[in-house]
């Protein structure tokens, strides 16, 4: 994943699941 792709993914609200706060904000790729 390139930096622009990551930014697009990170900024996509569809990737944020309020019921799973420990998995959002991009940490699933760490």
Short mmCIF file of C-alpha atoms in Angstrom, two decimals:
data_model
loop_
_atom_site.label_atom_id
_atom_site.label_comp_id
_atom_site.label_asym_id
_atom_site.label_seq_id
_atom_site.Cartn_x
_atom_site.Cartn_y
_atom_site.Cartn_z
CA UNK A 1 0.00 0.00 0.00
CA UNK A 2 1.42 3.36 -1.00
CA UNK A 3 1.19 6.47 1.14
CA UNK A 4 -1.57 8.04 -1.01
CA UNK A 5 -3.52 4.77 -0.87
CA UNK A 6 -3.14 4.67 2.88
CA UNK A 7 -4.35 8.25 3.22
CA UNK A 8 -7.37 7.44 1.06
CA UNK A 9 -8.10 4.38 3.21
CA UNK A 10 -7.47 6.23 6.47
CA UNK A 11 -9.75 9.10 5.50
CA UNK A 12 -12.61 6.82 4.39
CA UNK A 13 -15.30 6.92 7.11
CA UNK A 14 -16.45 3.45 6.01
CA UNK A 15 -13.31 2.07 7.66
CA UNK A 16 -14.27 3.42 11.07
CA UNK A 17 -16.42 1.11 13.18
CA UNK A 18 -17.48 2.75 16.47
CA UNK A 19 -18.17 -0.65 18.02
CA UNK A 20 -14.55 -1.68 17.38
CA UNK A 21 -12.46 1.34 18.46
CA UNK A 22 -9.35 -0.80 18.91
CA UNK A 23 -9.37 -1.74 15.22
CA UNK A 24 -9.89 1.63 13.56
CA UNK A 25 -7.58 4.60 12.89
CA UNK A 26 -5.37 2.47 10.64
CA UNK A 27 -3.94 0.16 13.30
CA UNK A 28 -5.08 -2.99 11.53
CA UNK A 29 -2.04 -2.62 9.25
CA UNK A 30 0.50 -2.35 12.03
#
